[in-house]
Amino acid sequence: MKVTTWLLCFMLITRASFAQIHPVEKESGVHFTIKNFGFNVGGSFSDITGDIGFDPANPGDARFDVKVGAASINTDNNMRDGHLRGEDYLDVTNYPYIHFVSVSVRPDKKKGSYQMNGNLTIRNKTKAIRFPFTAVASGSGYLFEGSFKINRKDFEVGGSSTISDNLTVTLKVVAR
């Protein structure tokens, strides 16, 4: 009987120490900005799915596992979008998802601000990235916002062309 009671207590304590898992909601978005012919051009992805485990009291236990449907790219130019979905760029037929998995989360100096370390995979190429983000309570979940810069060539996206190698990615992810 004591073993059973101890086991139940252990399971409850262990369960309570994990952050609650929140699915990513449809109103989430990923936006990017890149220079093309010297002008800033923007676009977005709308197909975002995944699970986020987050508790601001224990950010070290946070887990982010988010996928972006590469085919959902939208630059408000159908011809350009088709080109970006093709083999030279995102190659959505062979690599349908852009995938991010957190490695660690730690609080930053400013309240509600955190530092994320994780792995970003595009076209089956994985690179470690680090970026600041904020987490604001929203209903029964959180609104996460952050941004980071990447070099598209690190992921073998596009060859030499008129577009910049570097782009800025801005995240607005709602998880409830």
Coordinates of N, CA, C and O in Angstrom, one line a residue:
M1 N 0.8 -1.2 0.0 CA 0.0 0.0 0.0 C 0.9 1.3 0.0 O 0.6 2.2 -0.7
K2 N 1.9 1.3 0.8 CA 2.8 2.4 0.9 C 3.5 2.7 -0.5 O 3.6 3.8 -0.9
V3 N 3.9 1.6 -1.2 CA 4.5 1.7 -2.5 C 3.5 2.3 -3.5 O 3.9 3.2 -4.2
T4 N 2.3 1.9 -3.5 CA 1.3 2.4 -4.4 C 1.0 3.9 -4.1 O 1.0 4.7 -5.0
T5 N 0.9 4.3 -2.8 CA 0.7 5.7 -2.5 C 1.9 6.5 -2.9 O 1.8 7.6 -3.5
W6 N 3.1 6.0 -2.7 CA 4.3 6.7 -3.1 C 4.4 6.9 -4.6 O 4.7 7.9 -5.1
L7 N 4.1 5.8 -5.3 CA 4.1 5.8 -6.8 C 3.1 6.9 -7.3 O 3.4 7.6 -8.2
L8 N 1.9 6.9 -6.7 CA 0.9 7.9 -7.2 C 1.3 9.3 -6.9 O 1.2 10.2 -7.7
C9 N 1.9 9.5 -5.7 CA 2.5 10.9 -5.4 C 3.6 11.3 -6.4 O 3.6 12.4 -6.9
F10 N 4.5 10.3 -6.7 CA 5.6 10.6 -7.6 C 5.0 11.0 -9.0 O 5.5 11.9 -9.6
M11 N 4.0 10.2 -9.4 CA 3.4 10.5 -10.8 C 2.8 11.8 -10.8 O 2.9 12.6 -11.8
L12 N 2.1 12.2 -9.7 CA 1.4 13.5 -9.7 C 2.4 14.7 -9.7 O 2.3 15.7 -10.3
I13 N 3.5 14.5 -8.9 CA 4.5 15.5 -8.8 C 5.2 15.7 -10.1 O 5.5 16.8 -10.6
T14 N 5.6 14.5 -10.7 CA 6.3 14.5 -12.0 C 5.4 15.2 -13.1 O 5.8 16.0 -13.8
R15 N 4.1 14.8 -13.1 CA 3.2 15.4 -14.1 C 3.1 16.9 -13.9 O 3.0 17.7 -14.8
A16 N 3.0 17.4 -12.6 CA 2.8 18.8 -12.4 C 4.1 19.6 -12.8 O 4.0 20.8 -13.1
S17 N 5.2 19.0 -12.8 CA 6.5 19.7 -13.1 C 6.6 19.9 -14.6 O 7.5 20.8 -15.0
F18 N 5.9 19.3 -15.4 CA 6.0 19.5 -16.8 C 5.0 20.6 -17.3 O 4.0 20.8 -16.7
A19 N 5.5 21.4 -18.2 CA 4.7 22.5 -18.7 C 3.5 22.0 -19.5 O 3.6 20.9 -20.1
Q20 N 2.4 22.6 -19.4 CA 1.2 22.2 -20.1 C 1.4 22.3 -21.6 O 2.0 23.3 -22.1
I21 N 1.0 21.3 -22.4 CA 1.1 21.4 -23.8 C 0.0 22.1 -24.4 O -1.2 21.9 -24.1
H22 N 0.3 23.1 -25.3 CA -0.7 23.9 -26.0 C -0.5 23.7 -27.5 O 0.6 23.9 -28.0
P23 N -1.5 23.4 -28.2 CA -1.4 23.3 -29.7 C -1.3 24.7 -30.3 O -1.9 25.6 -29.8
V24 N -0.6 24.8 -31.4 CA -0.5 26.1 -32.1 C -1.8 26.4 -32.8 O -2.4 25.5 -33.4
E25 N -2.3 27.6 -32.7 CA -3.6 28.0 -33.2 C -3.5 28.6 -34.6 O -2.4 29.1 -35.0
K26 N -4.6 28.6 -35.4 CA -4.6 29.1 -36.7 C -4.3 30.5 -36.9 O -3.8 30.9 -38.0
E27 N -4.5 31.4 -35.9 CA -4.1 32.8 -36.1 C -2.6 33.1 -36.0 O -2.2 34.2 -36.1
S28 N -1.9 32.0 -35.8 CA -0.4 32.2 -35.8 C 0.1 32.6 -37.2 O -0.5 32.3 -38.2
G29 N 1.3 33.2 -37.2 CA 1.9 33.6 -38.5 C 3.4 33.7 -38.4 O 4.0 33.9 -37.4
V30 N 4.0 33.4 -39.6 CA 5.4 33.6 -39.8 C 5.6 34.5 -40.9 O 5.0 34.3 -42.0
H31 N 6.3 35.6 -40.7 CA 6.5 36.6 -41.7 C 8.0 36.7 -42.0 O 8.8 36.5 -41.1
F32 N 8.4 37.0 -43.2 CA 9.8 37.2 -43.5 C 10.0 38.4 -44.4 O 9.1 38.8 -45.1
T33 N 11.2 39.0 -44.3 CA 11.6 40.1 -45.1 C 12.9 39.9 -45.7 O 13.8 39.4 -45.0
I34 N 13.1 40.1 -47.0 CA 14.4 39.9 -47.7 C 14.5 41.0 -48.8 O 13.5 41.5 -49.3
K35 N 15.7 41.3 -49.1 CA 15.9 42.3 -50.1 C 16.0 41.6 -51.5 O 16.6 40.6 -51.7
N36 N 15.3 42.2 -52.5 CA 15.3 41.8 -53.8 C 15.5 43.0 -54.7 O 14.7 43.9 -54.6
F37 N 16.6 43.0 -55.5 CA 17.0 44.1 -56.3 C 17.1 45.3 -55.4 O 16.8 46.5 -55.8
G38 N 17.5 45.1 -54.2 CA 17.8 46.2 -53.2 C 16.6 46.7 -52.5 O 16.7 47.6 -51.7
F39 N 15.4 46.2 -52.8 CA 14.2 46.6 -52.1 C 13.7 45.5 -51.1 O 13.8 44.3 -51.4
N40 N 13.1 45.9 -50.0 CA 12.6 45.0 -49.1 C 11.3 44.3 -49.6 O 10.4 45.0 -50.1
V41 N 11.3 43.0 -49.6 CA 10.1 42.3 -50.1 C 9.7 41.4 -48.9 O 10.6 40.8 -48.3
G42 N 8.4 41.3 -48.7 CA 8.0 40.5 -47.5 C 7.1 39.4 -48.0 O 6.6 39.3 -49.1
G43 N 6.9 38.4 -47.1 CA 6.1 37.3 -47.4 C 5.7 36.6 -46.1 O 6.2 37.0 -45.0
S44 N 4.8 35.6 -46.2 CA 4.4 35.0 -44.9 C 4.1 33.5 -45.2 O 4.0 33.1 -46.4
F45 N 4.0 32.8 -44.2 CA 3.5 31.4 -44.2 C 2.3 31.3 -43.3 O 2.3 31.9 -42.2
S46 N 1.3 30.6 -43.7 CA 0.0 30.5 -42.9 C -0.2 29.2 -42.3 O -1.0 29.0 -41.4
D47 N 0.4 28.1 -42.8 CA 0.1 26.8 -42.3 C 1.1 26.4 -41.2 O 2.2 25.9 -41.5
I48 N 0.7 26.7 -40.0 CA 1.6 26.5 -38.8 C 1.0 25.5 -37.8 O -0.2 25.7 -37.4
T49 N 1.7 24.5 -37.5 CA 1.1 23.5 -36.6 C 2.2 23.1 -35.6 O 3.4 23.4 -35.8
G50 N 1.8 22.5 -34.5 CA 2.8 22.0 -33.5 C 2.3 22.0 -32.1 O 1.1 22.3 -31.9
D51 N 3.1 21.7 -31.2 CA 2.8 21.7 -29.8 C 3.9 22.5 -29.0 O 5.1 22.4 -29.3
I52 N 3.4 23.3 -28.1 CA 4.3 24.1 -27.2 C 4.0 23.8 -25.8 O 2.8 23.9 -25.4
G53 N 5.0 23.4 -25.0 CA 4.9 23.3 -23.6 C 5.6 24.4 -22.9 O 6.8 24.6 -23.1
F54 N 4.8 25.3 -22.2 CA 5.4 26.5 -21.7 C 4.8 26.8 -20.3 O 3.6 26.8 -20.2
D55 N 5.6 27.1 -19.4 CA 5.2 27.6 -18.1 C 6.2 28.7 -17.7 O 7.4 28.4 -17.5
P56 N 5.8 30.0 -17.6 CA 6.7 31.0 -17.3 C 7.5 30.9 -16.0 O 8.5 31.4 -15.8
A57 N 6.9 30.1 -15.0 CA 7.5 29.8 -13.8 C 8.7 28.8 -13.9 O 9.6 28.8 -13.1
N58 N 8.7 28.1 -15.0 CA 9.7 27.1 -15.2 C 10.1 27.1 -16.7 O 9.9 26.1 -17.4
P59 N 10.7 28.2 -17.2 CA 11.0 28.3 -18.6 C 12.0 27.2 -19.1 O 12.0 26.8 -20.3
G60 N 12.9 26.7 -18.2 CA 13.8 25.7 -18.6 C 13.2 24.4 -19.0 O 13.8 23.6 -19.6
D61 N 11.9 24.2 -18.6 CA 11.2 23.0 -19.0 C 10.4 23.2 -20.3 O 9.7 22.2 -20.7
A62 N 10.5 24.3 -20.9 CA 9.7 24.6 -22.1 C 10.1 23.7 -23.2 O 11.3 23.4 -23.4
R63 N 9.1 23.4 -24.1 CA 9.3 22.6 -25.3 C 8.5 23.2 -26.4 O 7.3 23.4 -26.3
F64 N 9.2 23.5 -27.5 CA 8.6 24.0 -28.7 C 8.9 23.1 -29.9 O 10.0 22.7 -30.1
D65 N 7.8 22.6 -30.5 CA 8.0 21.7 -31.7 C 7.0 22.2 -32.7 O 5.8 21.9 -32.6
V66 N 7.4 23.0 -33.7 CA 6.5 23.7 -34.6 C 6.9 23.4 -36.0 O 8.1 23.4 -36.4
K67 N 5.9 23.1 -36.9 CA 6.1 22.9 -38.3 C 5.4 23.9 -39.1 O 4.3 24.3 -38.7
V68 N 6.0 24.4 -40.2 CA 5.4 25.4 -41.1 C 5.3 24.7 -42.4 O 6.3 24.2 -43.0
G69 N 4.1 24.7 -43.0 CA 3.9 24.1 -44.3 C 4.6 25.0 -45.4 O 4.1 26.2 -45.5
A70 N 5.6 24.5 -46.0 CA 6.4 25.3 -46.9 C 5.5 25.8 -48.1 O 5.7 26.9 -48.6
A71 N 4.5 25.0 -48.5 CA 3.7 25.4 -49.6 C 2.8 26.6 -49.3 O 2.2 27.2 -50.2
S72 N 2.6 26.9 -48.0 CA 1.7 28.0 -47.7 C 2.4 29.4 -47.8 O 1.8 30.4 -47.4
I73 N 3.6 29.5 -48.5 CA 4.2 30.7 -48.7 C 3.3 31.7 -49.5 O 2.7 31.2 -50.4
N74 N 3.3 32.9 -49.1 CA 2.5 33.9 -49.8 C 3.3 35.3 -49.8 O 3.5 35.8 -48.8
T75 N 3.6 35.7 -51.0 CA 4.3 37.0 -51.2 C 3.4 38.0 -51.9 O 3.9 39.0 -52.4
D76 N 2.1 37.7 -52.1 CA 1.2 38.5 -52.8 C 1.5 38.5 -54.3 O 1.2 39.5 -55.0
N77 N 2.3 37.5 -54.8 CA 2.6 37.4 -56.2 C 2.6 35.9 -56.6 O 3.6 35.2 -56.2
N78 N 1.6 35.5 -57.2 CA 1.4 34.1 -57.5 C 2.6 33.5 -58.3 O 3.0 32.3 -58.0
M79 N 3.1 34.2 -59.3 CA 4.2 33.7 -60.1 C 5.4 33.5 -59.2 O 6.1 32.5 -59.2
R80 N 5.7 34.5 -58.4 CA 6.9 34.4 -57.5 C 6.7 33.3 -56.4 O 7.6 32.5 -56.2
D81 N 5.5 33.2 -55.9 CA 5.2 32.1 -54.9 C 5.4 30.7 -55.6 O 6.0 29.9 -54.9
G82 N 5.0 30.5 -56.8 CA 5.2 29.3 -57.5 C 6.7 29.0 -57.7 O 7.2 27.9 -57.5
H83 N 7.5 30.0 -58.0 CA 8.9 29.9 -58.1 C 9.6 29.5 -56.8 O 10.4 28.7 -56.8
L84 N 9.1 30.2 -55.7 CA 9.7 29.9 -54.4 C 9.3 28.5 -53.9 O 10.1 27.9 -53.1
R85 N 8.2 27.9 -54.4 CA 7.8 26.6 -54.0 C 8.6 25.5 -54.8 O 8.7 24.4 -54.4
G86 N 9.3 25.9 -55.9 CA 10.0 25.0 -56.8 C 11.3 24.5 -56.2 O 11.8 24.9 -55.1
E87 N 11.9 23.6 -57.0 CA 13.1 22.9 -56.6 C 14.3 23.8 -56.2 O 15.1 23.5 -55.3
D88 N 14.4 25.0 -56.9 CA 15.6 25.9 -56.6 C 15.5 26.6 -55.2 O 16.5 27.0 -54.7
Y89 N 14.3 26.6 -54.7 CA 14.1 27.4 -53.4 C 13.6 26.4 -52.4 O 14.4 25.7 -51.8
L90 N 12.3 26.4 -52.0 CA 11.8 25.6 -50.9 C 11.6 24.1 -51.3 O 11.6 23.3 -50.4
D91 N 11.4 23.8 -52.6 CA 11.2 22.4 -53.0 C 10.2 21.7 -52.2 O 10.5 20.7 -51.6
V92 N 9.0 22.3 -52.2 CA 7.9 21.8 -51.3 C 7.5 20.4 -51.6 O 6.9 19.7 -50.7
T93 N 7.7 19.9 -52.8 CA 7.4 18.5 -53.1 C 8.2 17.5 -52.3 O 7.7 16.6 -51.7
N94 N 9.5 17.8 -52.2 CA 10.4 16.9 -51.4 C 10.6 17.3 -50.0 O 11.0 16.5 -49.1
Y95 N 10.3 18.6 -49.7 CA 10.5 19.1 -48.3 C 9.3 19.9 -47.9 O 9.3 21.1 -47.9
P96 N 8.2 19.2 -47.6 CA 6.9 19.9 -47.3 C 6.9 20.8 -46.1 O 6.0 21.7 -46.0
Y97 N 7.8 20.6 -45.2 CA 7.8 21.4 -43.9 C 9.1 22.0 -43.6 O 10.2 21.5 -43.8
I98 N 9.0 23.2 -42.9 CA 10.0 23.9 -42.2 C 9.8 23.5 -40.8 O 8.7 23.6 -40.3
H99 N 10.8 23.1 -40.1 CA 10.6 22.5 -38.7 C 11.5 23.2 -37.7 O 12.7 23.3 -38.0
F100 N 10.9 23.6 -36.6 CA 11.7 24.1 -35.5 C 11.5 23.3 -34.2 O 10.3 23.1 -33.9
V101 N 12.6 23.0 -33.5 CA 12.5 22.3 -32.3 C 13.4 23.0 -31.3 O 14.6 23.2 -31.6
S102 N 12.8 23.3 -30.1 CA 13.6 24.0 -29.1 C 14.6 23.1 -28.5 O 14.4 21.9 -28.4
V103 N 15.7 23.7 -28.0 CA 16.8 22.9 -27.3 C 16.8 23.4 -25.8 O 16.8 22.7 -24.9
S104 N 16.7 24.8 -25.7 CA 16.6 25.3 -24.4 C 15.9 26.7 -24.4 O 15.9 27.4 -25.4
V105 N 15.4 27.1 -23.3 CA 14.7 28.4 -23.1 C 15.2 28.9 -21.7 O 15.2 28.1 -20.7
R106 N 15.5 30.1 -21.7 CA 15.9 30.7 -20.4 C 15.3 32.1 -20.3 O 15.2 32.8 -21.4
P107 N 15.0 32.6 -19.1 CA 14.5 33.9 -19.0 C 15.6 35.0 -19.4 O 16.7 34.8 -19.2
D108 N 15.1 36.1 -19.9 CA 16.0 37.2 -20.2 C 15.9 38.2 -19.1 O 15.1 38.0 -18.2
K109 N 16.6 39.3 -19.2 CA 16.6 40.3 -18.2 C 15.2 41.0 -18.0 O 14.8 41.3 -16.9
K110 N 14.5 41.2 -19.1 CA 13.3 41.9 -19.1 C 12.1 40.9 -18.8 O 12.1 39.8 -19.4
K111 N 11.2 41.3 -17.9 CA 10.1 40.4 -17.5 C 9.3 40.0 -18.7 O 8.9 40.9 -19.5
G112 N 9.0 38.8 -18.9 CA 8.2 38.3 -20.0 C 9.0 38.1 -21.3 O 8.5 37.7 -22.3
S113 N 10.3 38.2 -21.1 CA 11.2 38.0 -22.3 C 12.1 36.8 -22.0 O 12.5 36.6 -20.9
Y114 N 12.4 36.1 -23.1 CA 13.1 34.8 -22.9 C 14.1 34.7 -24.1 O 14.0 35.4 -25.1
Q115 N 15.1 33.8 -23.9 CA 16.1 33.5 -24.9 C 15.8 32.1 -25.4 O 15.8 31.2 -24.5
M116 N 15.7 31.9 -26.7 CA 15.4 30.5 -27.2 C 16.6 30.0 -28.0 O 17.2 30.8 -28.8
N117 N 17.0 28.8 -27.7 CA 18.0 28.1 -28.5 C 17.2 26.9 -29.1 O 16.5 26.2 -28.4
G118 N 17.5 26.7 -30.4 CA 16.8 25.6 -31.1 C 17.4 25.2 -32.4 O 18.4 25.8 -32.8
N119 N 16.8 24.2 -33.0 CA 17.2 23.7 -34.3 C 16.2 24.0 -35.4 O 15.0 23.6 -35.2
L120 N 16.6 24.7 -36.4 CA 15.7 25.0 -37.6 C 16.1 24.1 -38.7 O 17.3 24.1 -39.1
T121 N 15.1 23.4 -39.3 CA 15.4 22.6 -40.4 C 14.6 23.1 -41.6 O 13.3 23.2 -41.6
I122 N 15.3 23.3 -42.7 CA 14.7 23.7 -44.0 C 15.4 22.9 -45.1 O 16.7 22.8 -45.1
R123 N 14.7 22.2 -45.9 CA 15.2 21.4 -47.0 C 16.2 20.3 -46.4 O 17.2 20.0 -47.0
N124 N 15.8 19.8 -45.3 CA 16.6 18.7 -44.7 C 18.0 19.1 -44.2 O 18.8 18.3 -43.9
K125 N 18.2 20.5 -44.1 CA 19.4 21.0 -43.5 C 19.0 21.6 -42.2 O 18.1 22.5 -42.1
T126 N 19.7 21.2 -41.1 CA 19.4 21.7 -39.8 C 20.5 22.6 -39.3 O 21.7 22.3 -39.4
K127 N 20.1 23.8 -38.8 CA 21.1 24.7 -38.2 C 20.6 25.2 -36.8 O 19.4 25.4 -36.6
A128 N 21.5 25.4 -35.9 CA 21.2 25.9 -34.6 C 20.9 27.4 -34.7 O 21.6 28.1 -35.4
I129 N 19.8 27.9 -34.1 CA 19.5 29.3 -34.1 C 19.2 29.7 -32.6 O 18.9 28.9 -31.8
R130 N 19.4 31.0 -32.4 CA 19.1 31.6 -31.1 C 18.4 32.9 -31.3 O 18.8 33.7 -32.2
F131 N 17.4 33.2 -30.5 CA 16.7 34.4 -30.7 C 15.9 34.8 -29.4 O 15.5 33.9 -28.7
P132 N 15.6 36.1 -29.2 CA 14.8 36.5 -28.0 C 13.3 36.4 -28.4 O 13.0 36.5 -29.6
F133 N 12.5 36.1 -27.4 CA 11.0 36.2 -27.7 C 10.3 36.6 -26.4 O 10.9 36.6 -25.3
T134 N 9.1 37.0 -26.6 CA 8.2 37.4 -25.5 C 7.1 36.4 -25.4 O 6.7 35.7 -26.4
A135 N 6.6 36.2 -24.2 CA 5.4 35.3 -24.0 C 4.4 36.1 -23.1 O 4.7 36.5 -22.0
V136 N 3.2 36.3 -23.7 CA 2.2 37.0 -23.0 C 1.0 36.1 -22.9 O 0.5 35.5 -23.8
A137 N 0.4 36.0 -21.6 CA -0.7 35.2 -21.4 C -1.9 35.6 -22.3 O -2.1 36.8 -22.4
S138 N -2.5 34.7 -22.9 CA -3.6 35.0 -23.9 C -4.7 33.9 -23.7 O -4.6 32.8 -24.2
G139 N -5.8 34.3 -23.0 CA -6.8 33.3 -22.7 C -6.2 32.1 -21.9 O -5.6 32.3 -20.8
S140 N -6.4 30.9 -22.3 CA -5.8 29.7 -21.6 C -4.5 29.4 -22.1 O -4.0 28.3 -21.8
G141 N -3.8 30.2 -22.9 CA -2.5 29.9 -23.5 C -1.6 31.1 -23.5 O -1.7 32.0 -22.6
Y142 N -0.8 31.3 -24.6 CA 0.2 32.3 -24.7 C 0.3 32.8 -26.1 O 0.1 32.1 -27.1
L143 N 0.7 34.1 -26.2 CA 1.1 34.7 -27.5 C 2.6 34.8 -27.4 O 3.1 35.5 -26.5
F144 N 3.3 34.1 -28.3 CA 4.7 34.2 -28.4 C 5.1 35.0 -29.6 O 4.6 34.8 -30.7
E145 N 6.0 36.0 -29.4 CA 6.5 36.8 -30.5 C 8.0 36.9 -30.4 O 8.6 37.1 -29.4
G146 N 8.7 36.8 -31.6 CA 10.1 36.9 -31.7 C 10.6 37.1 -33.1 O 9.8 37.0 -34.0
S147 N 11.9 37.3 -33.3 CA 12.4 37.4 -34.6 C 13.9 37.0 -34.6 O 14.5 37.0 -33.6
F148 N 14.3 36.5 -35.8 CA 15.7 36.1 -36.0 C 16.1 36.3 -37.4 O 15.3 36.5 -38.3
K149 N 17.4 36.3 -37.7 CA 17.9 36.4 -39.0 C 18.6 35.0 -39.4 O 19.2 34.4 -38.5
I150 N 18.4 34.7 -40.6 CA 19.1 33.5 -41.2 C 19.7 33.8 -42.5 O 19.3 34.7 -43.2
N151 N 20.6 33.0 -42.9 CA 21.2 33.0 -44.3 C 20.5 31.9 -45.1 O 20.7 30.7 -44.7
R152 N 19.8 32.2 -46.1 CA 19.1 31.2 -46.9 C 20.1 30.2 -47.5 O 19.7 29.0 -47.7
K153 N 21.3 30.6 -47.8 CA 22.3 29.6 -48.4 C 22.7 28.6 -47.4 O 23.1 27.5 -47.8
D154 N 22.6 28.8 -46.1 CA 22.9 27.8 -45.1 C 21.9 26.6 -45.2 O 22.3 25.5 -44.8
F155 N 20.8 26.8 -45.8 CA 19.8 25.8 -46.0 C 19.6 25.4 -47.5 O 18.7 24.7 -47.9
E156 N 20.6 25.9 -48.3 CA 20.6 25.6 -49.8 C 19.3 26.0 -50.4 O 18.7 25.3 -51.3
V157 N 18.8 27.2 -50.1 CA 17.6 27.8 -50.6 C 18.0 28.8 -51.7 O 18.6 29.8 -51.3
G158 N 17.7 28.5 -52.9 CA 18.1 29.5 -54.0 C 19.5 29.5 -54.3 O 20.4 29.2 -53.4
G159 N 19.9 29.8 -55.5 CA 21.3 29.9 -55.9 C 21.7 31.4 -55.8 O 21.2 32.2 -55.1
S160 N 22.6 31.8 -56.7 CA 23.0 33.2 -56.8 C 21.8 33.8 -57.6 O 21.3 33.3 -58.6
S161 N 21.4 34.9 -57.1 CA 20.3 35.6 -57.7 C 20.3 37.1 -57.3 O 21.2 37.6 -56.6
T162 N 19.2 37.8 -57.6 CA 19.0 39.2 -57.2 C 18.6 39.4 -55.8 O 18.5 40.5 -55.3
I163 N 18.3 38.3 -55.1 CA 17.8 38.4 -53.7 C 19.0 38.3 -52.7 O 20.0 37.6 -53.0
S164 N 18.9 38.9 -51.6 CA 19.9 38.9 -50.5 C 20.0 37.5 -50.0 O 19.1 36.7 -50.0
D165 N 21.2 37.2 -49.4 CA 21.4 35.9 -48.8 C 20.7 35.9 -47.4 O 20.3 34.8 -46.9
N166 N 20.6 37.0 -46.8 CA 20.1 37.1 -45.4 C 18.6 37.6 -45.4 O 18.2 38.5 -46.2
L167 N 17.8 37.0 -44.5 CA 16.5 37.4 -44.3 C 16.1 37.5 -42.9 O 16.8 36.8 -42.0
T168 N 15.1 38.3 -42.5 CA 14.6 38.4 -41.2 C 13.3 37.6 -41.1 O 12.4 37.8 -41.9
V169 N 13.2 36.8 -40.1 CA 11.9 36.0 -39.9 C 11.3 36.6 -38.6 O 12.0 36.7 -37.5
T170 N 10.0 36.9 -38.6 CA 9.3 37.4 -37.5 C 8.1 36.4 -37.2 O 7.4 36.0 -38.1
L171 N 8.1 36.0 -35.9 CA 7.1 35.0 -35.5 C 6.0 35.6 -34.6 O 6.3 36.5 -33.7
K172 N 4.8 35.2 -34.8 CA 3.7 35.5 -33.9 C 2.9 34.2 -33.8 O 2.2 33.8 -34.7
V173 N 3.1 33.5 -32.7 CA 2.5 32.2 -32.5 C 1.6 32.2 -31.3 O 2.0 32.6 -30.2
V174 N 0.4 31.8 -31.6 CA -0.6 31.7 -30.5 C -0.8 30.2 -30.2 O -1.0 29.4 -31.1
A175 N -0.7 29.9 -28.9 CA -0.9 28.5 -28.5 C -1.8 28.5 -27.3 O -1.6 29.2 -26.3
R176 N -2.9 27.7 -27.4 CA -3.9 27.6 -26.3 C -4.1 26.2 -26.0 O -4.1 25.3 -26.7

